[in-house]
């Protein structure tokens, strides 16, 4: 699915976070948003996801105006910078969440959900942690669970906020190629943003980098 | 909330004719008296009118109770400590007519009480009258008249005694000042003083209402205290009245009036006597003469020109009490 | 991995070595805490029960089934049963609004929630007298429509709600502020509705704070004296709550009966605390089980 943002404006009080930003991401492309901290990368991702309303401009999904479509309907997978895993749920329940909240008609059966969750957990190589709680995981493990959770609902767009901020942790480095391969395999449209160009191990080099500047 | 309110008020309204409810708003020390009296009246009413009457009681400080009735506590009758408190029902809310006190005999007070001296068993300090309280080495327990209503009666009784005996206000003032020098702990309320005297066993003599004195004896064990009735004391006339506005609304005038009349009956007077209130009825009073020794009784109205005046002169800030009582001297 | 977990488990049972204070400091601090607990909590509690049973178990139970006492117990439970759920609804909504939205007058709302903490309970009671009393603003209208609020059960419930309403909100606001909105946002991006998000994400994540708020709120609802005393009218067997009943008995020198009633209040408080501890214990046990299971698999 292609994404197009046009003339996006966002203001926080007196502070203009985004000033007339226009970008387009063709279907199937892996794009990295780069720029110094505070330049508005997160804000732009949140606007694309529908978590924030722009003060001006439009967001098009696949040529259609999605500016006022509710987050729920946008089918955007979002991996938050700090993952936002549900602390009161096990890893399994976290990943299953998106499937279990579907309306009755569209909700897969219990067995199907379990299969799907385990498949995703295997994909991120953490199947053995299914019964743990998030605070019993390392930072990198959490990130991979957050990714699996986002993928579970088969989003059309995957947005990752600072996926490599935790590059110190081994596990995060392991997750980098994973992100790339899993998302490519699923032919997701894939965006991510990070403040400094990645520690290039080459395995998840974006197709394209977009440099955002502080205004 | 509204539904709850409605449910509640409906339940109070939907009473059958065969049953009637009364609310008697009274002051603190009358609990035993009215527990017994209510039973007797319910029997009496059942017998004479073939109707069941359920009487609810509310007790509290007399002034506060009057305030609650003014604010809407639906009392059919009030039985309070002072006419002053009942006057407020007329002055503040016109719940009763101005002449309420002349509607029943004896200023609408079916029983009386007075201030007595409670001493320890056997009266070791040989206390007979008010002048024994100013002797050196005698410890007197009474609450602070600035904060306690009851304590004002104690103070004024002592004053009246001294004025009569020594003949002038100046002498009375000296006497009362001397008396308060003998007070080791000035509690803020009557209840605190009772505990000080009866439980903590501080002091030689405790100034108390006659009915309370008997109650203390009953509660803390008979044979621990003696009650000394002084030669002169003060007359308290706790008055009663029907609350006209409320009985009109509740349709309870007839039973409420009968309830108060019953207080003056032989049976009612008998119950008052049994609960340590002095009966008005001469015949019943004669029967209780042993319990309540003769005493010369003065009234606040005759002696001090009424409560308003006494309050202003003696107890308000800058009054006589402030001048004579210096803590720690 | 499994070995690691077990050594960790053992170590935590000993005094933490990371604490650098010398042993005597630790011991004296612990002693001070324990002495205070004993002095101000355990001794009074024991005294209440001792006094309650001072005239024997028979007198104890007789004074509880006595109609006025029994009615006071029921009224107290009723007031708590109405005010606690209302406070939960209010507290959660208020905390939600304050922490998840940006709006005008937010500071004012927070200040207002604290109001019952700031004003004396007696004043709270008087506010209701001023509103609903016969001389109050709504008094004449209520009288014309034969509605009773003060000196009746609704007034007692209202006063209880007033004095307890900060408890749940006050407990939740810092918690929800700290958690931010990211859990809810994550839930929404995963396709959950607002309702599902509320029940499956928000409520479970504030569960412990909420429970604690409810316990405090309940304790206060059952124990409130001042505000209720003003609006009660003290009609025996009708508008006396347990705390009012206790005071009356005490003032009438019925010490054993008064402490028997007090022991019921203390007992109710102890029961709520036990329930809370049980829930907490179960919660940690579940987590430990999960951790052990995970450790074994690795
Ligand atoms: N909710 C908010 N309220 C006020 N300012 C905000 C808010 N969110 C972001 N900002 C500001 O907008 C700017 C861009 O933030 P962000 O998009 O998070 O930057 P980054 O590129 O580091 O992700 C920052 O200066 C930040 O302080
Ligand atoms: Mg950011």
Short mmCIF file of N, CA and C in Angstrom, two decimals, chain C residues 17 29 36 72 78 103 110 136 140 155 177 179 184 190 193-194 234 236 254 257 263 278 280 284 289:
data_model
loop_
_atom_site.label_atom_id
_atom_site.label_comp_id
_atom_site.label_asym_id
_atom_site.label_seq_id
_atom_site.Cartn_x
_atom_site.Cartn_y
_atom_site.Cartn_z
N UNK C 17 22.84 -6.84 50.13
CA UNK C 17 24.21 -6.36 50.31
C UNK C 17 24.45 -5.02 49.66
N UNK C 29 16.70 1.07 62.65
CA UNK C 29 15.57 1.55 61.85
C UNK C 29 14.41 0.57 61.89
N UNK C 36 6.91 1.47 66.61
CA UNK C 36 5.81 2.36 66.26
C UNK C 36 4.56 1.59 65.87
N UNK C 72 -27.53 -0.16 62.77
CA UNK C 72 -26.38 0.70 62.48
C UNK C 72 -25.39 -0.03 61.58
N UNK C 78 -24.72 -0.33 53.93
CA UNK C 78 -25.46 0.23 52.80
C UNK C 78 -24.76 1.49 52.27
N UNK C 103 -7.28 19.33 28.30
CA UNK C 103 -8.44 20.21 28.22
C UNK C 103 -8.31 21.38 29.19
N UNK C 110 -8.51 19.00 39.26
CA UNK C 110 -7.65 18.31 40.24
C UNK C 110 -7.83 18.93 41.61
N UNK C 136 -32.57 25.58 54.04
CA UNK C 136 -31.59 25.64 52.95
C UNK C 136 -32.22 25.97 51.61
N UNK C 140 -37.35 24.03 51.05
CA UNK C 140 -38.80 24.19 50.86
C UNK C 140 -39.34 23.32 49.73
N UNK C 155 -29.16 11.44 52.84
CA UNK C 155 -28.20 12.43 53.31
C UNK C 155 -26.92 11.77 53.81
N UNK C 177 -0.86 8.71 35.17
CA UNK C 177 0.03 9.72 34.62
C UNK C 177 1.36 9.08 34.25
N UNK C 179 1.93 5.97 33.58
CA UNK C 179 1.80 4.99 32.50
C UNK C 179 1.61 5.65 31.15
N UNK C 184 -2.80 2.37 25.70
CA UNK C 184 -4.08 2.55 25.01
C UNK C 184 -3.85 2.73 23.52
N UNK C 190 -3.87 -1.92 17.33
CA UNK C 190 -4.10 -3.35 17.12
C UNK C 190 -5.56 -3.64 16.81
N UNK C 193 -11.48 -1.66 20.12
CA UNK C 193 -12.36 -0.50 20.26
C UNK C 193 -12.03 0.22 21.57
N UNK C 194 -12.59 1.39 21.75
CA UNK C 194 -12.35 2.15 22.97
C UNK C 194 -12.78 1.36 24.19
N UNK C 234 -29.37 11.54 64.23
CA UNK C 234 -29.22 10.60 65.36
C UNK C 234 -30.49 9.89 65.77
N UNK C 236 -32.39 6.86 66.61
CA UNK C 236 -31.93 5.51 66.92
C UNK C 236 -32.66 4.46 66.10
N UNK C 254 -21.71 2.66 78.27
CA UNK C 254 -21.82 1.23 77.95
C UNK C 254 -20.56 0.82 77.22
N UNK C 257 -20.36 -2.64 75.22
CA UNK C 257 -21.16 -2.61 74.00
C UNK C 257 -20.52 -1.69 72.97
N UNK C 263 -15.27 -3.08 67.58
CA UNK C 263 -14.52 -4.25 67.10
C UNK C 263 -15.07 -4.71 65.75
N UNK C 278 -4.35 -11.29 50.17
CA UNK C 278 -4.57 -12.54 49.45
C UNK C 278 -4.44 -12.33 47.95
N UNK C 280 -2.92 -9.94 46.39
CA UNK C 280 -1.53 -9.60 46.03
C UNK C 280 -0.66 -10.86 46.01
N UNK C 284 1.52 -12.36 42.82
CA UNK C 284 2.96 -12.62 42.74
C UNK C 284 3.22 -14.09 42.49
N UNK C 289 5.38 -18.38 39.11
CA UNK C 289 5.16 -19.65 38.44
C UNK C 289 5.54 -19.53 36.96
#
